[in-house]
Amino acid sequence: MIRLEHVTKVYEQNRAVALEDVSVDIQKGEFVFLVGPSGSGKSSMLKLLTRELAPSQGRIWVAGKELNSLSSWKVPYLRRNIGNIFQDFKLLPNKTVYENVAFALEVIGRPKHVVSQQVPQILELVGLANKRNNLPHQLSGGEQQRVSIARAFVNRPLILLADEPTGNLDPQTSVGIMRLLDRINKTGTTVLMATHDQNIVNSMRRRVIEMEPGGRVIRDQARGVYGYGA
Amino acid sequence: MSLKPAYFAKEAAINTRRNLLMAAAAVLAVTLSMFFVGSTMMVWRFFDNVTARWKNDVQINAFLADDASESQRSAAEVEIREWNEVKAVTFISKEEALDEFREMFADQEALVDSVTADTLPASFRISLEDPSMLPQVQDRLEKVAGIDDVVSAQEEVKRVQRVVTILNAFLLVLAVILVIAAVVLVSNTIRLAIYARRREIEIMRLVGATNWFIRWPFILEGLFQGLVGAGLAIAILLVVKKLAVQWLSNTASFLPLGIPGTFVAFAAFAMVFLSVLIAGGGSALSLRRYLDV
Protein backbone atom coordinates (compact mmCIF):
# COMPACT_ATOMS: atom_id res chain seq x y z
CA MET A 1 0.00 0.00 0.00
CA ILE A 2 2.86 2.35 0.92
CA ARG A 3 6.43 1.74 -0.11
CA LEU A 4 9.50 3.91 0.15
CA GLU A 5 12.77 2.81 -1.43
CA HIS A 6 15.95 4.60 -0.34
CA VAL A 7 14.11 7.88 -0.12
CA THR A 8 16.09 11.01 0.69
CA LYS A 9 14.52 14.45 1.00
CA VAL A 10 16.69 17.54 1.16
CA TYR A 11 14.95 20.92 1.32
CA GLU A 12 16.45 23.06 -1.37
CA GLN A 13 16.19 26.43 0.38
CA ASN A 14 18.25 25.61 3.47
CA ARG A 15 19.85 22.28 2.45
CA ALA A 16 18.21 20.72 5.51
CA VAL A 17 17.98 16.94 5.37
CA ALA A 18 14.46 15.80 6.26
CA LEU A 19 14.76 12.14 5.31
CA GLU A 20 17.87 10.13 4.63
CA ASP A 21 17.82 6.82 2.82
CA VAL A 22 14.47 5.71 4.21
CA SER A 23 13.08 2.37 3.09
CA VAL A 24 9.70 1.37 4.46
CA ASP A 25 7.04 -1.07 3.32
CA ILE A 26 3.52 -0.86 4.73
CA GLN A 27 0.92 -3.47 3.81
CA LYS A 28 -2.76 -2.90 3.23
CA GLY A 29 -4.71 -2.76 6.49
CA GLU A 30 -1.70 -2.11 8.72
CA PHE A 31 -1.77 0.38 11.59
CA VAL A 32 1.62 2.05 11.92
CA PHE A 33 2.94 4.60 14.42
CA LEU A 34 5.64 6.98 13.26
CA VAL A 35 7.58 8.25 16.27
CA GLY A 36 10.63 10.40 16.85
CA PRO A 37 11.54 13.86 18.13
CA SER A 38 10.51 17.01 16.32
CA GLY A 39 12.57 17.52 13.20
CA SER A 40 13.13 13.83 12.58
CA GLY A 41 11.18 13.97 9.32
CA LYS A 42 7.79 12.51 10.31
CA SER A 43 5.73 15.27 8.74
CA SER A 44 7.98 15.36 5.69
CA MET A 45 7.38 11.67 5.17
CA LEU A 46 3.59 12.17 5.28
CA LYS A 47 3.86 15.04 2.80
CA LEU A 48 5.91 12.90 0.44
CA LEU A 49 3.09 10.34 0.40
CA THR A 50 0.52 12.90 -0.82
CA ARG A 51 3.00 14.36 -3.32
CA GLU A 52 2.92 17.68 -1.56
CA LEU A 53 6.67 17.20 -1.60
CA ALA A 54 8.80 15.34 -4.11
CA PRO A 55 11.73 13.19 -2.97
CA SER A 56 15.27 14.27 -3.78
CA GLN A 57 16.25 10.66 -4.29
CA GLY A 58 14.58 7.27 -4.15
CA ARG A 59 11.21 6.01 -5.21
CA ILE A 60 7.77 6.04 -3.58
CA TRP A 61 4.67 3.94 -4.26
CA VAL A 62 1.28 4.81 -2.79
CA ALA A 63 -1.94 2.91 -3.47
CA GLY A 64 -0.36 1.18 -6.42
CA LYS A 65 0.98 4.33 -8.03
CA GLU A 66 4.61 5.21 -8.52
CA LEU A 67 4.73 8.86 -7.39
CA ASN A 68 7.99 9.91 -9.06
CA SER A 69 6.53 9.49 -12.52
CA LEU A 70 2.95 10.51 -11.65
CA SER A 71 1.97 13.47 -13.78
CA SER A 72 0.81 16.45 -11.77
CA TRP A 73 -2.74 16.44 -13.10
CA LYS A 74 -3.15 12.94 -11.65
CA VAL A 75 -2.11 14.02 -8.15
CA PRO A 76 -5.69 15.00 -7.15
CA TYR A 77 -6.86 11.50 -8.02
CA LEU A 78 -4.05 10.05 -5.89
CA ARG A 79 -5.20 12.23 -2.98
CA ARG A 80 -8.74 10.91 -3.22
CA ASN A 81 -7.30 7.62 -1.99
CA ILE A 82 -5.71 9.27 1.05
CA GLY A 83 -7.47 10.80 4.03
CA ASN A 84 -5.58 13.39 6.09
CA ILE A 85 -5.97 14.33 9.73
CA PHE A 86 -4.02 17.08 11.49
CA GLN A 87 -3.24 18.29 14.94
CA ASP A 88 -5.09 21.57 14.22
CA PHE A 89 -8.13 19.90 12.55
CA LYS A 90 -8.19 22.35 9.61
CA LEU A 91 -11.97 22.75 9.66
CA LEU A 92 -13.65 25.60 7.78
CA PRO A 93 -14.90 27.91 10.55
CA ASN A 94 -17.89 29.31 8.67
CA LYS A 95 -19.30 25.92 7.68
CA THR A 96 -21.34 23.60 9.87
CA VAL A 97 -20.23 20.08 10.79
CA TYR A 98 -22.37 18.70 7.97
CA GLU A 99 -21.10 21.24 5.44
CA ASN A 100 -17.47 20.64 6.38
CA VAL A 101 -17.80 16.96 5.65
CA ALA A 102 -20.00 17.45 2.58
CA PHE A 103 -17.45 19.93 1.19
CA ALA A 104 -14.90 17.13 0.77
CA LEU A 105 -17.31 15.22 -1.45
CA GLU A 106 -18.70 18.20 -3.35
CA VAL A 107 -15.33 19.48 -4.50
CA ILE A 108 -14.40 16.15 -6.03
CA GLY A 109 -17.61 16.26 -8.02
CA ARG A 110 -19.71 13.69 -6.15
CA PRO A 111 -23.39 14.05 -7.07
CA LYS A 112 -25.83 15.49 -4.54
CA HIS A 113 -27.62 12.25 -3.72
CA VAL A 114 -24.32 10.56 -2.87
CA VAL A 115 -23.38 13.47 -0.59
CA SER A 116 -26.72 13.49 1.22
CA GLN A 117 -26.47 9.75 1.75
CA GLN A 118 -22.84 9.41 2.83
CA VAL A 119 -22.43 12.43 5.09
CA PRO A 120 -25.10 11.42 7.67
CA GLN A 121 -23.66 7.88 7.62
CA ILE A 122 -20.15 9.00 8.46
CA LEU A 123 -21.41 11.50 11.09
CA GLU A 124 -23.20 8.57 12.71
CA LEU A 125 -19.96 6.58 12.64
CA VAL A 126 -17.92 9.29 14.39
CA GLY A 127 -20.76 9.95 16.86
CA LEU A 128 -21.69 13.47 15.80
CA ALA A 129 -25.08 12.89 14.19
CA ASN A 130 -26.72 15.20 16.72
CA LYS A 131 -24.26 18.06 16.10
CA ARG A 132 -24.49 18.21 12.34
CA ASN A 133 -25.67 21.82 12.32
CA ASN A 134 -23.11 23.15 14.80
CA LEU A 135 -20.23 25.35 13.77
CA PRO A 136 -16.71 24.18 14.64
CA HIS A 137 -16.24 26.79 17.37
CA GLN A 138 -19.28 25.36 19.19
CA LEU A 139 -17.53 21.98 19.52
CA SER A 140 -14.91 20.63 21.90
CA GLY A 141 -11.46 19.77 20.57
CA GLY A 142 -12.28 16.07 20.52
CA GLU A 143 -15.48 16.71 18.60
CA GLN A 144 -13.64 18.89 16.10
CA GLN A 145 -11.12 16.13 15.53
CA ARG A 146 -14.01 13.71 14.95
CA VAL A 147 -15.37 16.06 12.28
CA SER A 148 -11.99 16.15 10.62
CA ILE A 149 -11.80 12.33 10.75
CA ALA A 150 -15.28 12.17 9.22
CA ARG A 151 -14.13 14.47 6.44
CA ALA A 152 -10.98 12.41 5.85
CA PHE A 153 -12.88 9.13 5.78
CA VAL A 154 -16.16 10.05 4.08
CA ASN A 155 -14.75 9.19 0.67
CA ARG A 156 -13.60 5.77 2.01
CA PRO A 157 -9.92 6.26 1.21
CA LEU A 158 -7.50 3.34 1.19
CA ILE A 159 -5.06 5.17 3.43
CA LEU A 160 -5.45 7.48 6.42
CA LEU A 161 -2.51 9.73 7.28
CA ALA A 162 -2.66 11.32 10.72
CA ASP A 163 -0.15 13.96 11.81
CA GLU A 164 -0.28 14.10 15.61
CA PRO A 165 -4.07 13.88 15.72
CA THR A 166 -4.13 13.85 19.54
CA GLY A 167 -1.54 16.59 19.95
CA ASN A 168 -4.12 19.15 21.10
CA LEU A 169 -6.34 16.79 23.09
CA ASP A 170 -6.41 15.64 26.68
CA PRO A 171 -5.59 11.95 27.37
CA GLN A 172 -9.20 10.84 27.82
CA THR A 173 -10.37 12.49 24.61
CA SER A 174 -7.32 11.06 22.85
CA VAL A 175 -8.39 7.55 23.78
CA GLY A 176 -11.76 8.18 22.13
CA ILE A 177 -10.08 9.40 18.98
CA MET A 178 -7.78 6.36 18.92
CA ARG A 179 -10.76 4.02 19.29
CA LEU A 180 -12.29 5.71 16.26
CA LEU A 181 -9.08 5.37 14.22
CA ASP A 182 -8.87 1.74 15.31
CA ARG A 183 -12.40 1.13 14.05
CA ILE A 184 -11.56 2.74 10.76
CA ASN A 185 -8.43 0.59 10.53
CA LYS A 186 -10.55 -2.54 11.09
CA THR A 187 -12.52 -1.72 7.92
CA GLY A 188 -9.30 -2.40 6.03
CA THR A 189 -8.01 1.15 5.83
CA THR A 190 -4.27 1.50 6.21
CA VAL A 191 -3.44 4.00 8.97
CA LEU A 192 -0.13 5.79 9.33
CA MET A 193 0.04 8.05 12.36
CA ALA A 194 2.85 10.36 13.39
CA THR A 195 2.68 10.95 17.13
CA HIS A 196 4.44 12.03 20.31
CA ASP A 197 1.84 10.34 22.49
CA GLN A 198 3.73 7.73 24.48
CA ASN A 199 0.69 6.30 26.30
CA ILE A 200 -1.23 5.68 23.13
CA VAL A 201 1.65 3.92 21.39
CA ASN A 202 2.42 1.79 24.40
CA SER A 203 -1.16 0.76 25.01
CA MET A 204 -2.03 -0.12 21.42
CA ARG A 205 1.10 -2.15 20.61
CA ARG A 206 1.12 -1.74 16.88
CA ARG A 207 3.99 -1.53 14.45
CA VAL A 208 6.30 1.35 15.37
CA ILE A 209 8.72 3.09 13.02
CA GLU A 210 11.13 5.30 14.94
CA MET A 211 13.08 8.11 13.32
CA GLU A 212 15.93 10.24 14.61
CA PRO A 213 16.95 13.82 13.80
CA GLY A 214 18.54 13.82 10.37
CA GLY A 215 15.70 11.69 9.04
CA ARG A 216 17.00 8.14 9.47
CA VAL A 217 14.83 5.20 10.49
CA ILE A 218 16.46 3.62 13.53
CA ARG A 219 13.77 1.13 14.50
CA ASP A 220 10.98 -0.70 12.73
CA GLN A 221 9.28 -3.00 15.16
CA ALA A 222 6.07 -5.03 15.01
CA ARG A 223 3.87 -4.62 18.09
CA GLY A 224 6.38 -2.04 19.33
CA VAL A 225 6.48 0.51 22.13
CA TYR A 226 7.19 4.23 22.07
CA GLY A 227 10.76 3.63 23.18
CA TYR A 228 12.85 6.74 22.81
CA GLY A 229 13.21 9.22 25.62
CA ALA A 230 11.31 6.91 27.93
CA MET B 1 -15.36 14.70 -13.68
CA SER B 2 -18.58 16.55 -14.21
CA LEU B 3 -18.27 20.28 -14.65
CA LYS B 4 -20.54 22.30 -12.45
CA PRO B 5 -21.13 25.70 -14.04
CA ALA B 6 -23.75 26.70 -11.47
CA TYR B 7 -21.39 25.92 -8.60
CA PHE B 8 -18.53 27.89 -10.18
CA ALA B 9 -20.78 30.85 -10.94
CA LYS B 10 -22.05 30.89 -7.36
CA GLU B 11 -18.52 30.79 -5.94
CA ALA B 12 -17.43 33.57 -8.30
CA ALA B 13 -20.40 35.69 -7.24
CA ILE B 14 -19.56 35.18 -3.55
CA ASN B 15 -15.96 36.20 -4.23
CA THR B 16 -17.09 39.35 -6.02
CA ARG B 17 -19.49 40.33 -3.25
CA ARG B 18 -16.79 39.84 -0.63
CA ASN B 19 -14.52 42.31 -2.35
CA LEU B 20 -16.94 44.65 -3.98
CA LEU B 21 -14.71 47.69 -3.85
CA MET B 22 -11.73 45.97 -5.42
CA ALA B 23 -13.97 44.39 -8.03
CA ALA B 24 -15.45 47.81 -8.81
CA ALA B 25 -11.96 49.27 -9.25
CA ALA B 26 -11.02 46.45 -11.61
CA VAL B 27 -14.22 46.89 -13.61
CA LEU B 28 -13.63 50.64 -13.79
CA ALA B 29 -10.09 50.11 -15.08
CA VAL B 30 -11.33 47.72 -17.75
CA THR B 31 -14.07 50.20 -18.67
CA LEU B 32 -11.67 53.12 -18.98
CA SER B 33 -9.08 51.23 -20.97
CA MET B 34 -11.68 49.78 -23.30
CA PHE B 35 -13.28 53.20 -23.71
CA PHE B 36 -9.97 54.60 -24.88
CA VAL B 37 -9.38 51.66 -27.21
CA GLY B 38 -12.85 52.19 -28.66
CA SER B 39 -12.44 55.96 -28.96
CA THR B 40 -9.13 55.49 -30.74
CA MET B 41 -10.81 53.27 -33.28
CA MET B 42 -13.69 55.71 -33.77
CA VAL B 43 -11.44 58.75 -34.13
CA TRP B 44 -9.25 56.91 -36.60
CA ARG B 45 -12.25 55.83 -38.64
CA PHE B 46 -13.76 59.31 -38.58
CA PHE B 47 -10.64 61.03 -39.93
CA ASP B 48 -10.27 58.28 -42.45
CA ASN B 49 -13.71 59.33 -43.70
CA VAL B 50 -12.71 62.97 -43.85
CA THR B 51 -9.41 62.52 -45.59
CA ALA B 52 -10.64 59.88 -48.02
CA ARG B 53 -12.52 62.57 -49.91
CA TRP B 54 -9.35 64.47 -50.54
CA LYS B 55 -6.77 61.76 -50.94
CA ASN B 56 -7.11 61.25 -54.65
CA ASP B 57 -7.93 64.83 -55.33
CA VAL B 58 -4.87 66.32 -56.99
CA GLN B 59 -6.25 69.77 -57.46
CA ILE B 60 -4.03 72.72 -56.77
CA ASN B 61 -5.37 76.02 -55.66
CA ALA B 62 -3.18 78.90 -56.83
CA PHE B 63 -4.41 82.07 -55.14
CA LEU B 64 -3.90 85.36 -56.89
CA ALA B 65 -2.39 88.27 -55.10
CA ASP B 66 -4.96 90.97 -54.38
CA ASP B 67 -2.84 93.51 -56.23
CA ALA B 68 -2.42 91.36 -59.37
CA SER B 69 -3.59 93.13 -62.49
CA GLU B 70 -6.03 91.74 -65.07
CA SER B 71 -3.22 91.32 -67.64
CA GLN B 72 -1.07 89.48 -65.10
CA ARG B 73 -4.00 87.18 -64.48
CA SER B 74 -4.61 86.29 -68.13
CA ALA B 75 -0.90 85.94 -68.84
CA ALA B 76 -0.59 83.54 -65.97
CA GLU B 77 -3.62 81.55 -67.13
CA VAL B 78 -2.26 81.24 -70.65
CA GLU B 79 1.16 80.16 -69.38
CA ILE B 80 -0.19 77.52 -67.02
CA ARG B 81 -2.47 76.06 -69.69
CA GLU B 82 0.57 75.41 -71.87
CA TRP B 83 2.34 73.21 -69.32
CA ASN B 84 2.32 69.51 -70.24
CA GLU B 85 1.54 68.31 -66.72
CA VAL B 86 -1.62 70.38 -66.50
CA LYS B 87 -4.93 68.86 -67.50
CA ALA B 88 -7.32 71.74 -66.86
CA VAL B 89 -7.37 75.21 -65.39
CA THR B 90 -10.48 76.90 -63.97
CA PHE B 91 -10.53 80.52 -62.88
CA ILE B 92 -12.49 81.21 -59.70
CA SER B 93 -13.24 84.90 -59.27
CA LYS B 94 -13.73 86.56 -55.91
CA GLU B 95 -17.51 86.48 -56.45
CA GLU B 96 -17.49 82.79 -57.32
CA ALA B 97 -15.32 82.08 -54.29
CA LEU B 98 -17.90 83.85 -52.12
CA ASP B 99 -20.75 81.81 -53.63
CA GLU B 100 -18.85 78.63 -52.91
CA PHE B 101 -18.11 79.73 -49.40
CA ARG B 102 -21.76 80.56 -48.76
CA GLU B 103 -22.78 77.16 -49.99
CA MET B 104 -20.20 75.29 -47.97
CA PHE B 105 -21.10 77.00 -44.70
CA ALA B 106 -24.77 77.49 -45.38
CA ASP B 107 -25.77 76.62 -41.81
CA GLN B 108 -23.35 78.98 -40.18
CA GLU B 109 -24.89 82.38 -40.85
CA ALA B 110 -22.60 84.39 -38.63
CA LEU B 111 -19.62 83.10 -40.54
CA VAL B 112 -21.24 83.79 -43.91
CA ASP B 113 -22.24 87.29 -42.92
CA SER B 114 -18.74 88.20 -41.85
CA VAL B 115 -17.30 87.39 -45.25
CA THR B 116 -17.49 89.58 -48.36
CA ALA B 117 -16.14 89.00 -51.85
CA ASP B 118 -13.25 91.32 -51.01
CA THR B 119 -11.92 89.16 -48.20
CA LEU B 120 -11.67 86.08 -50.40
CA PRO B 121 -8.88 85.77 -52.98
CA ALA B 122 -9.50 84.84 -56.60
CA SER B 123 -7.75 81.66 -57.64
CA PHE B 124 -6.91 79.16 -60.39
CA ARG B 125 -8.06 75.63 -59.76
CA ILE B 126 -5.62 73.39 -61.56
CA SER B 127 -5.94 69.66 -62.09
CA LEU B 128 -3.01 67.51 -63.17
CA GLU B 129 -2.45 64.73 -65.69
CA ASP B 130 -0.25 62.84 -63.26
CA PRO B 131 -0.69 63.23 -59.48
CA SER B 132 2.99 62.45 -58.86
CA MET B 133 3.99 65.67 -60.63
CA LEU B 134 2.31 67.73 -57.93
CA PRO B 135 5.41 69.01 -56.08
CA GLN B 136 7.14 70.17 -59.27
CA VAL B 137 4.01 71.92 -60.56
CA GLN B 138 3.55 73.55 -57.21
CA ASP B 139 7.14 74.88 -57.27
CA ARG B 140 6.68 76.26 -60.80
CA LEU B 141 3.38 77.90 -59.91
CA GLU B 142 4.92 79.76 -57.02
CA LYS B 143 7.28 81.52 -59.46
CA VAL B 144 4.52 82.74 -61.77
CA ALA B 145 3.96 86.48 -61.51
CA GLY B 146 0.72 87.51 -59.74
CA ILE B 147 0.33 84.26 -57.83
CA ASP B 148 0.50 84.74 -54.10
CA ASP B 149 0.04 81.35 -52.55
CA VAL B 150 -0.18 77.77 -53.77
CA VAL B 151 -2.10 75.19 -51.81
CA SER B 152 -2.91 71.63 -52.67
CA ALA B 153 -5.40 69.38 -50.98
CA GLN B 154 -2.62 66.84 -50.53
CA GLU B 155 -0.83 69.12 -48.15
CA GLU B 156 -3.97 69.71 -46.16
CA VAL B 157 -4.60 66.00 -46.02
CA LYS B 158 -1.07 65.39 -44.83
CA ARG B 159 -1.39 68.05 -42.18
CA VAL B 160 -4.66 66.58 -40.91
CA GLN B 161 -3.20 63.11 -41.01
CA ARG B 162 -0.21 64.24 -38.97
CA VAL B 163 -2.51 65.66 -36.31
CA VAL B 164 -4.64 62.52 -36.32
CA THR B 165 -1.57 60.32 -36.05
CA ILE B 166 -0.36 62.24 -33.00
CA LEU B 167 -3.83 62.20 -31.46
CA ASN B 168 -4.17 58.49 -32.07
CA ALA B 169 -0.70 57.73 -30.73
CA PHE B 170 -1.61 59.64 -27.60
CA LEU B 171 -4.90 57.77 -27.19
CA LEU B 172 -3.14 54.49 -27.84
CA VAL B 173 -0.44 55.13 -25.22
CA LEU B 174 -3.19 56.03 -22.76
CA ALA B 175 -5.07 52.88 -23.67
CA VAL B 176 -1.95 50.71 -23.20
CA ILE B 177 -1.26 52.23 -19.78
CA LEU B 178 -4.88 51.67 -18.79
CA VAL B 179 -4.82 48.11 -20.10
CA ILE B 180 -1.79 47.40 -17.91
CA ALA B 181 -3.54 49.02 -14.95
CA ALA B 182 -6.63 46.91 -15.65
CA VAL B 183 -4.60 43.69 -15.76
CA VAL B 184 -2.94 44.58 -12.45
CA LEU B 185 -6.24 45.48 -10.80
CA VAL B 186 -8.06 42.37 -12.01
CA SER B 187 -5.09 40.30 -10.90
CA ASN B 188 -5.18 41.98 -7.50
CA THR B 189 -8.86 41.26 -6.89
CA ILE B 190 -8.26 37.65 -7.83
CA ARG B 191 -5.31 37.54 -5.46
CA LEU B 192 -7.49 38.84 -2.64
CA ALA B 193 -10.19 36.32 -3.49
CA ILE B 194 -7.61 33.54 -3.40
CA TYR B 195 -6.34 34.82 -0.06
CA ALA B 196 -9.86 34.98 1.39
CA ARG B 197 -10.36 31.37 0.34
CA ARG B 198 -6.97 29.96 1.26
CA ARG B 199 -8.45 27.54 3.85
CA GLU B 200 -11.00 26.19 1.40
CA ILE B 201 -8.30 25.85 -1.23
CA GLU B 202 -6.05 23.96 1.19
CA ILE B 203 -8.86 21.52 1.99
CA MET B 204 -9.77 21.16 -1.68
CA ARG B 205 -6.21 20.20 -2.55
CA LEU B 206 -6.06 17.84 0.39
CA VAL B 207 -9.18 15.89 -0.54
CA GLY B 208 -8.25 15.75 -4.22
CA ALA B 209 -10.25 18.43 -6.01
CA THR B 210 -8.79 18.82 -9.48
CA ASN B 211 -6.74 21.90 -10.29
CA TRP B 212 -9.32 23.16 -12.75
CA PHE B 213 -12.11 22.70 -10.25
CA ILE B 214 -10.21 24.99 -7.89
CA ARG B 215 -9.32 27.49 -10.60
CA TRP B 216 -12.67 27.93 -12.35
CA PRO B 217 -14.42 30.22 -9.86
CA PHE B 218 -11.49 32.63 -9.93
CA ILE B 219 -11.27 32.61 -13.71
CA LEU B 220 -15.01 33.22 -13.93
CA GLU B 221 -14.70 36.09 -11.48
CA GLY B 222 -12.02 37.74 -13.61
CA LEU B 223 -13.97 37.06 -16.80
CA PHE B 224 -17.06 38.59 -15.25
CA GLN B 225 -15.16 41.76 -14.36
CA GLY B 226 -13.78 41.95 -17.89
CA LEU B 227 -17.16 41.53 -19.53
CA VAL B 228 -18.93 44.04 -17.29
CA GLY B 229 -16.11 46.49 -17.97
CA ALA B 230 -16.38 45.97 -21.71
CA GLY B 231 -20.16 46.33 -21.63
CA LEU B 232 -19.95 49.61 -19.73
CA ALA B 233 -17.25 50.89 -22.07
CA ILE B 234 -19.35 50.10 -25.15
CA ALA B 235 -22.40 51.80 -23.66
CA ILE B 236 -20.41 54.92 -22.75
CA LEU B 237 -18.72 54.97 -26.14
CA LEU B 238 -22.05 54.80 -27.97
CA VAL B 239 -23.45 57.66 -25.90
CA VAL B 240 -20.33 59.79 -26.38
CA LYS B 241 -20.31 59.06 -30.10
CA LYS B 242 -23.93 60.10 -30.41
CA LEU B 243 -23.31 63.34 -28.52
CA ALA B 244 -20.18 64.07 -30.56
CA VAL B 245 -22.01 63.51 -33.86
CA GLN B 246 -24.82 65.77 -32.69
CA TRP B 247 -22.39 68.46 -31.67
CA LEU B 248 -20.29 68.20 -34.81
CA SER B 249 -23.28 68.23 -37.14
CA ASN B 250 -24.29 71.52 -35.57
CA THR B 251 -20.88 73.14 -35.65
CA ALA B 252 -19.18 71.45 -38.58
CA SER B 253 -21.86 70.17 -40.88
CA PHE B 254 -19.49 69.87 -43.82
CA LEU B 255 -17.77 66.87 -42.19
CA PRO B 256 -18.85 63.38 -43.20
CA LEU B 257 -19.95 62.06 -39.81
CA GLY B 258 -21.36 58.69 -40.74
CA ILE B 259 -19.47 55.76 -39.22
CA PRO B 260 -20.89 52.53 -40.59
CA GLY B 261 -22.70 50.23 -38.17
CA THR B 262 -20.48 47.33 -39.18
CA PHE B 263 -17.46 49.28 -38.00
CA VAL B 264 -19.14 50.06 -34.67
CA ALA B 265 -19.97 46.38 -34.28
CA PHE B 266 -16.38 45.48 -35.13
CA ALA B 267 -15.09 47.96 -32.53
CA ALA B 268 -17.47 46.55 -29.90
CA PHE B 269 -16.33 43.03 -30.70
CA ALA B 270 -12.68 44.10 -30.45
CA MET B 271 -13.36 45.69 -27.06
CA VAL B 272 -15.04 42.57 -25.70
CA PHE B 273 -12.24 40.39 -27.06
CA LEU B 274 -9.54 42.61 -25.54
CA SER B 275 -11.28 42.79 -22.18
CA VAL B 276 -11.53 39.01 -22.08
CA LEU B 277 -7.79 38.91 -22.75
CA ILE B 278 -7.21 41.45 -19.96
CA ALA B 279 -9.38 39.53 -17.51
CA GLY B 280 -7.85 36.21 -18.52
CA GLY B 281 -4.36 37.66 -18.21
CA GLY B 282 -5.10 39.18 -14.82
CA SER B 283 -6.62 35.98 -13.47
CA ALA B 284 -3.85 33.81 -14.89
CA LEU B 285 -1.22 36.05 -13.32
CA SER B 286 -2.67 35.60 -9.82
CA LEU B 287 -3.52 31.94 -10.29
CA ARG B 288 0.06 31.21 -11.30
CA ARG B 289 1.60 33.16 -8.47
CA TYR B 290 -0.77 32.55 -5.61
CA LEU B 291 -2.75 29.41 -6.37
CA ASP B 292 -0.09 26.76 -6.14
CA VAL B 293 -1.96 23.82 -7.63
XYZ file of C-alpha atoms in Angstrom, chain A residues 76-77 79-80 84 86 90 92-93 103-104 106-108 110 151, chain B residues 1-2 4 7 199-200 202-210 213:
32
model
C -5.695 15.004 -7.146
C -6.856 11.496 -8.023
C -5.199 12.229 -2.984
C -8.736 10.908 -3.220
C -5.582 13.389 6.094
C -4.017 17.076 11.485
C -8.193 22.349 9.605
C -13.654 25.602 7.784
C -14.898 27.913 10.549
C -17.452 19.926 1.185
C -14.903 17.133 0.774
C -18.698 18.202 -3.355
C -15.325 19.478 -4.498
C -14.395 16.147 -6.031
C -19.709 13.687 -6.149
C -14.127 14.468 6.443
C -15.358 14.704 -13.684
C -18.575 16.549 -14.209
C -20.537 22.304 -12.447
C -21.390 25.920 -8.598
C -8.448 27.536 3.852
C -10.998 26.192 1.397
C -6.055 23.960 1.189
C -8.860 21.519 1.988
C -9.773 21.165 -1.682
C -6.212 20.205 -2.553
C -6.065 17.841 0.394
C -9.179 15.891 -0.543
C -8.252 15.750 -4.224
C -10.252 18.426 -6.014
C -8.790 18.818 -9.484
C -12.111 22.701 -10.249
